Short mmCIF file of C-alpha atoms and ligand atoms in Angstrom, two decimals:
data_model
loop_
_atom_site.label_atom_id
_atom_site.label_comp_id
_atom_site.label_asym_id
_atom_site.label_seq_id
_atom_site.Cartn_x
_atom_site.Cartn_y
_atom_site.Cartn_z
CA MET A 1 -0.04 0.00 0.07
CA LYS A 2 1.46 3.36 -1.02
CA ASN A 3 2.63 5.48 2.00
CA ASN A 4 1.48 8.99 1.14
CA PHE A 5 2.68 10.28 4.58
CA PHE A 6 6.34 9.59 3.68
CA GLY A 7 8.44 12.73 3.85
CA LYS A 8 5.40 15.11 4.00
CA SER A 9 4.02 17.51 6.54
CA PHE A 10 0.71 16.69 8.14
CA VAL A 11 -1.10 19.82 8.72
CA THR A 12 -4.69 19.18 7.94
CA VAL A 13 -7.16 16.20 7.52
CA VAL A 14 -8.58 17.79 4.35
CA ASN A 15 -6.10 16.01 1.97
CA LEU A 16 -6.37 12.55 3.67
CA THR A 17 -7.73 9.68 1.57
CA LEU A 18 -9.45 6.56 2.94
CA LYS A 19 -6.47 4.55 2.01
CA ASP A 20 -4.18 6.82 3.97
CA VAL A 21 -6.35 6.44 7.18
CA GLU A 22 -6.50 2.57 6.63
CA LEU A 23 -2.74 2.41 6.35
CA LEU A 24 -2.33 4.53 9.48
CA PHE A 25 -4.77 2.37 11.37
CA ARG A 26 -3.01 -0.78 10.38
CA LYS A 27 0.33 0.73 11.42
CA THR A 28 -1.27 1.80 14.75
CA ASP A 29 -2.38 -1.76 15.41
CA MET A 30 1.26 -2.93 14.91
CA MET A 31 2.57 -0.16 17.17
CA LYS A 32 0.12 -1.15 19.91
CA LYS A 33 1.06 -4.77 19.70
CA ASN A 34 4.73 -3.90 19.82
CA VAL A 35 4.39 -1.76 22.90
CA ILE A 36 2.21 -4.26 24.79
CA ASN A 37 4.56 -7.10 23.91
CA ASN A 38 7.52 -4.91 24.97
CA CYS A 39 9.12 -5.17 21.56
CA GLN A 40 11.92 -2.84 20.81
CA ILE A 41 11.09 -0.61 17.73
CA LYS A 42 13.84 1.11 16.04
CA SER A 43 12.17 2.76 13.06
CA ALA A 44 13.12 6.31 14.27
CA LYS A 45 16.74 5.40 15.53
CA GLY A 46 19.16 8.18 14.81
CA LYS A 47 16.31 10.69 14.09
CA ILE A 48 15.28 13.74 16.19
CA MET A 49 11.81 15.18 16.73
CA ALA A 50 11.42 18.82 17.82
CA ALA A 51 8.21 19.37 19.77
CA LEU A 52 7.42 23.13 19.75
CA PHE A 53 4.46 23.83 21.79
CA TYR A 54 3.53 27.49 21.99
CA GLU A 55 0.28 26.57 23.80
CA PRO A 56 -0.21 24.39 26.86
CA SER A 57 -0.53 20.68 26.44
CA SER A 58 -0.39 17.48 28.57
CA ARG A 59 -1.61 14.62 26.40
CA THR A 60 -0.48 15.69 22.91
CA PHE A 61 2.94 16.89 23.99
CA SER A 62 3.81 13.92 26.11
CA SER A 63 2.39 11.38 23.79
CA PHE A 64 4.44 12.83 20.89
CA ILE A 65 7.59 12.60 23.05
CA SER A 66 6.82 9.18 24.24
CA ALA A 67 6.01 8.04 20.73
CA MET A 68 9.23 9.25 19.30
CA GLN A 69 11.25 7.80 22.11
CA ARG A 70 9.49 4.44 21.80
CA LEU A 71 10.46 4.39 18.15
CA GLY A 72 14.13 4.75 19.20
CA GLY A 73 14.41 8.45 18.22
CA GLY A 74 15.53 11.48 20.21
CA VAL A 75 13.70 14.68 21.05
CA ILE A 76 13.96 18.45 21.43
CA PRO A 77 11.08 18.92 23.89
CA LEU A 78 9.79 22.54 24.20
CA ASN A 79 6.55 22.60 26.14
CA GLY A 80 6.31 26.42 26.11
CA MET A 81 8.46 28.66 23.82
CA GLY A 82 9.14 31.22 26.64
CA ALA A 83 12.71 30.15 27.14
CA THR A 84 13.55 30.27 23.32
CA SER A 85 14.33 33.10 20.97
CA VAL A 86 10.60 33.38 20.29
CA ALA A 87 10.50 35.44 23.49
CA LYS A 88 13.07 37.79 21.83
CA GLY A 89 10.74 38.26 18.95
CA GLU A 90 12.04 35.70 16.40
CA THR A 91 9.57 35.16 13.54
CA ILE A 92 7.78 31.92 12.79
CA GLU A 93 9.66 31.77 9.52
CA ASP A 94 13.01 31.98 11.09
CA THR A 95 11.99 29.51 13.94
CA ALA A 96 11.00 27.00 11.30
CA GLN A 97 14.44 27.30 9.70
CA VAL A 98 16.19 27.04 13.19
CA PHE A 99 14.47 23.82 14.22
CA SER A 100 14.61 22.15 10.85
CA SER A 101 18.41 22.48 11.04
CA TYR A 102 18.40 20.27 14.14
CA ALA A 103 15.46 17.99 13.84
CA ASP A 104 14.25 15.43 11.20
CA ILE A 105 10.63 16.03 12.11
CA ILE A 106 8.74 18.76 13.92
CA ALA A 107 5.49 18.61 15.92
CA ILE A 108 4.04 22.07 16.54
CA ARG A 109 1.16 23.61 18.48
CA HIS A 110 0.33 27.31 18.22
CA SER A 111 -2.51 29.55 19.16
CA THR A 112 -2.92 31.02 15.66
CA LYS A 113 -5.12 29.25 13.11
CA GLY A 114 -3.20 28.69 9.91
CA ILE A 115 0.22 29.42 11.23
CA VAL A 116 1.34 25.70 11.28
CA LYS A 117 0.89 25.70 7.51
CA GLN A 118 2.98 28.90 7.19
CA PHE A 119 5.64 27.24 9.42
CA SER A 120 5.62 24.14 7.25
CA ASP A 121 6.28 26.32 4.21
CA PHE A 122 9.60 27.41 5.74
CA SER A 123 10.61 24.19 7.30
CA THR A 124 12.92 21.88 5.36
CA VAL A 125 11.61 18.87 7.37
CA PRO A 126 8.11 17.44 7.74
CA VAL A 127 5.83 19.26 10.16
CA ILE A 128 2.98 17.75 12.07
CA ASN A 129 0.18 20.06 13.26
CA ALA A 130 -0.50 19.35 16.92
CA GLY A 131 -3.19 21.92 17.10
CA ASP A 132 -3.35 25.51 15.49
CA GLY A 133 -5.71 27.71 17.44
CA ILE A 134 -9.25 27.29 16.58
CA GLY A 135 -8.30 25.60 13.29
CA GLU A 136 -7.44 21.84 13.37
CA HIS A 137 -6.09 19.08 15.43
CA PRO A 138 -5.51 16.36 12.92
CA THR A 139 -3.62 13.85 14.96
CA GLN A 140 -6.40 14.01 17.50
CA ALA A 141 -8.93 13.26 14.77
CA LEU A 142 -6.90 10.16 13.76
CA LEU A 143 -6.67 8.90 17.34
CA ASP A 144 -10.41 9.53 17.86
CA SER A 145 -11.43 7.85 14.66
CA TYR A 146 -9.03 4.89 15.39
CA THR A 147 -10.74 4.57 18.80
CA ILE A 148 -14.15 4.57 17.27
CA SER A 149 -13.20 1.93 14.75
CA LYS A 150 -12.37 -0.43 17.62
CA HIS A 151 -15.99 -0.23 18.84
CA PHE A 152 -18.03 -0.33 15.68
CA ASP A 153 -17.78 -2.30 12.47
CA ASN A 154 -19.38 0.21 10.05
CA PHE A 155 -18.97 3.96 10.14
CA SER A 156 -21.84 4.39 7.79
CA GLN A 157 -24.35 3.06 10.33
CA LEU A 158 -23.26 5.45 13.07
CA THR A 159 -24.95 8.51 14.52
CA VAL A 160 -22.05 10.63 15.84
CA GLY A 161 -22.90 13.38 18.40
CA LEU A 162 -20.40 16.26 18.79
CA VAL A 163 -21.16 18.25 21.94
CA GLY A 164 -19.91 21.47 23.38
CA ASP A 165 -17.73 24.24 21.86
CA LEU A 166 -18.04 23.32 18.16
CA LEU A 167 -17.07 26.84 17.07
CA ASN A 168 -13.63 27.05 18.88
CA GLY A 169 -12.88 23.45 19.39
CA ARG A 170 -10.26 22.38 16.78
CA THR A 171 -10.73 18.65 17.68
CA VAL A 172 -14.18 18.56 16.33
CA HIS A 173 -13.33 20.48 13.19
CA SER A 174 -10.77 17.82 12.23
CA LEU A 175 -12.86 14.85 13.60
CA SER A 176 -16.02 15.69 11.75
CA GLN A 177 -14.27 15.76 8.39
CA THR A 178 -12.35 12.61 9.12
CA LEU A 179 -15.47 10.72 10.07
CA LEU A 180 -17.13 11.97 6.98
CA LEU A 181 -14.22 10.53 4.97
CA LEU A 182 -14.64 7.20 6.91
CA GLY A 183 -18.22 7.08 5.91
CA VAL A 184 -20.33 8.60 8.68
CA LYS A 185 -23.64 9.62 7.26
CA ARG A 186 -25.31 11.14 10.35
CA PHE A 187 -24.16 13.87 12.79
CA ILE A 188 -25.84 15.57 15.68
CA PHE A 189 -24.13 18.74 16.58
CA VAL A 190 -25.11 19.94 20.14
CA SER A 191 -24.03 23.47 21.06
CA PRO A 192 -25.14 26.71 22.43
CA LYS A 193 -26.25 28.86 19.50
CA GLU A 194 -23.13 31.01 20.10
CA LEU A 195 -20.80 28.09 19.71
CA LYS A 196 -22.05 26.37 16.58
CA MET A 197 -19.93 24.42 14.13
CA PRO A 198 -18.38 26.73 11.56
CA LYS A 199 -20.68 26.96 8.43
CA ASP A 200 -18.00 25.91 5.87
CA ILE A 201 -17.63 22.59 7.71
CA CYS A 202 -21.29 21.99 7.83
CA GLN A 203 -21.55 22.88 4.12
CA LYS A 204 -18.81 20.38 3.28
CA ILE A 205 -20.56 17.63 5.25
CA ARG A 206 -24.00 18.26 3.73
CA ALA A 207 -22.47 18.62 0.29
CA SER A 208 -21.20 15.05 0.68
CA GLY A 209 -24.68 13.71 1.35
CA ALA A 210 -24.35 13.28 5.05
CA GLU A 211 -26.99 14.67 7.50
CA ILE A 212 -26.54 17.10 10.28
CA GLN A 213 -29.01 17.69 12.98
CA GLU A 214 -28.12 20.82 14.94
CA THR A 215 -29.59 21.24 18.37
CA GLU A 216 -29.08 23.21 21.61
CA THR A 217 -30.11 20.33 23.94
CA LEU A 218 -28.36 17.26 24.80
CA THR A 219 -31.15 15.59 26.89
CA ASN A 220 -33.38 15.02 23.84
CA SER A 221 -30.72 13.89 21.41
CA ILE A 222 -28.15 11.79 23.46
CA GLY A 223 -30.35 8.68 23.11
CA GLU A 224 -29.80 8.74 19.37
CA MET A 225 -25.95 8.74 19.50
CA ASP A 226 -23.70 5.84 19.08
CA VAL A 227 -20.62 8.05 19.61
CA ILE A 228 -21.06 10.86 22.08
CA TYR A 229 -18.03 13.18 21.69
CA ASP A 230 -18.00 15.82 24.42
CA THR A 231 -15.67 18.89 24.43
CA ARG A 232 -14.62 21.65 26.81
CA VAL A 233 -15.79 25.21 26.12
CA GLN A 234 -12.49 26.78 25.08
CA LYS A 235 -11.95 29.64 27.66
CA GLU A 236 -8.70 30.87 25.94
CA ARG A 237 -10.67 31.88 22.84
CA PHE A 238 -13.04 34.22 24.66
CA THR A 239 -12.37 37.90 24.90
CA ASP A 240 -15.48 38.32 27.05
CA LEU A 241 -15.06 36.09 30.09
CA ALA A 242 -18.58 36.72 31.26
CA LYS A 243 -19.83 35.12 28.13
CA TYR A 244 -17.48 32.16 28.78
CA GLU A 245 -18.93 31.90 32.42
CA LYS A 246 -22.46 31.79 30.94
CA LEU A 247 -21.62 29.04 28.41
CA LYS A 248 -18.99 26.88 30.17
CA LEU A 249 -21.30 24.35 31.64
CA ALA A 250 -24.08 24.31 29.06
CA TYR A 251 -23.99 20.57 29.17
CA ILE A 252 -23.00 18.35 32.01
CA ILE A 253 -22.68 14.65 31.35
CA ASP A 254 -23.52 12.82 34.58
CA LYS A 255 -25.08 9.45 35.53
CA ILE A 256 -28.61 10.73 34.88
CA MET A 257 -27.65 11.93 31.46
CA MET A 258 -25.92 8.63 30.60
CA ASP A 259 -29.02 6.83 31.57
CA LYS A 260 -30.59 8.31 28.56
CA ALA A 261 -27.76 7.09 26.18
CA LYS A 262 -27.71 3.88 24.32
CA THR A 263 -26.33 0.94 26.06
CA LYS A 264 -23.80 0.27 23.29
CA ALA A 265 -22.82 3.97 22.91
CA VAL A 266 -19.29 5.20 23.66
CA LEU A 267 -18.54 8.47 25.50
CA MET A 268 -15.38 10.20 24.42
CA HIS A 269 -13.61 13.53 25.20
CA PRO A 270 -10.33 14.81 23.92
CA LEU A 271 -9.56 16.18 27.46
CA PRO A 272 -8.97 18.13 29.56
CA ARG A 273 -12.42 18.25 31.02
CA VAL A 274 -13.34 21.09 33.24
CA GLY A 275 -16.60 20.09 34.75
CA GLU A 276 -18.56 18.96 31.67
CA ILE A 277 -18.22 15.27 32.52
CA ASP A 278 -18.97 14.26 36.03
CA PRO A 279 -16.19 11.85 37.40
CA GLU A 280 -18.99 9.59 38.56
CA VAL A 281 -19.38 8.64 34.84
CA ASP A 282 -15.70 7.42 34.65
CA SER A 283 -16.61 3.89 35.88
CA ASP A 284 -19.34 3.55 33.21
CA ASP A 285 -18.24 1.02 30.68
CA ARG A 286 -19.19 3.32 27.85
CA ALA A 287 -16.66 6.01 29.13
CA ILE A 288 -13.58 5.46 27.19
CA TYR A 289 -11.73 8.78 27.29
CA LEU A 290 -9.47 7.79 30.27
CA ARG A 291 -9.27 4.06 29.65
CA GLU A 292 -8.60 3.90 25.96
CA GLN A 293 -8.86 7.05 23.91
CA MET A 294 -5.89 8.85 25.54
CA ARG A 295 -3.57 5.90 25.26
CA ASN A 296 -4.47 5.47 21.58
CA GLY A 297 -3.04 8.96 21.03
CA MET A 298 0.43 7.52 21.63
CA TYR A 299 0.02 4.59 19.30
CA VAL A 300 -1.38 6.69 16.50
CA ARG A 301 1.40 9.29 16.84
CA MET A 302 3.93 6.47 16.75
CA ALA A 303 2.33 5.20 13.57
CA LEU A 304 2.21 8.63 12.03
CA ILE A 305 5.99 9.40 12.84
CA ASP A 306 7.00 6.04 11.49
CA LEU A 307 5.17 6.52 8.30
CA ILE A 308 6.49 10.00 7.74
CA LEU A 309 10.09 8.90 8.42
CA ASN A 310 10.18 5.67 6.54
CA LYS A 311 9.10 4.67 3.11
C1 NCD B 401 -7.52 19.43 22.94
C2 NCD B 401 -6.90 20.63 22.33
O1 NCD B 401 -5.77 20.92 22.68
O2 NCD B 401 -7.45 21.05 21.38
N1 NCD B 401 -6.79 18.69 23.90
C3 NCD B 401 -6.01 17.69 23.39
O3 NCD B 401 -5.10 17.85 22.53
N2 NCD B 401 -6.22 16.53 23.88
C4 NCD B 401 -8.88 19.75 23.58
C5 NCD B 401 -8.92 20.96 24.50
O4 NCD B 401 -7.97 21.57 24.82
O5 NCD B 401 -10.12 21.27 24.87
#
């Protein structure tokens, strides 16, 4: 199977093909097996990854670092750019050239939508988008869809509910388009009217023949969902904090809410959660954000780094 990831940057889900995702999922299965069986993998031996995180991160940053090291590679781990020349005013174009002098691959997170693409234009090594402002979070979409694929046989039969801050949440922007590619035909978007999914993404989904139901209430719609994908209201994107306070807990998933969900549904969240999922739900078999989804992030990132570095 042709590896279209080889030697290329991965900035958006828009250019993915079904075959690309299938290849990545297969590689992810292998990575998972190797890690579980304690097998040494050496496919990034002698290579260095720079992780440049201009915005806070726990999971994405650590799983990228862990992934690279598990592949036998080395890392330049910068969680925060405050101690680099960025603090002196170095431009994104120069920073791209600096780190591509030292690294073979770069994972970058930034607060500005579109800037990772700009960075990749100046980098001489492949760049992975680890989140660009309210834009995209393509590796999260891959790990989320990989996780979903382990629970359901057929994407085309699923009703996928995306819940929360669909306007500012980059995870749902990438995930909805990836699931569309994988064959999902029905989405329910649950958000306050101020935080609706961007129109261009809705248009793309509808133009592909899939259905979107948009609603402000979760109580009435949760029972239809096979996948319940909850998200945090993105405080850092608000200029008016009073507005954030009003919207932050628009939906709370607790045991009572989960009683309305299908018995075979899965409850996911990219994390961090800040009150929108009650910890009492964690022990529910359907809650897979802590048990499974998070860990899959490492396997998926191992697979992606491997495919980018090796033909
Ligand atoms: C998400 C992000 O950074 O966009 N977190 C993550 O990468 N797992 C979600 C969020 O911060 O709300």
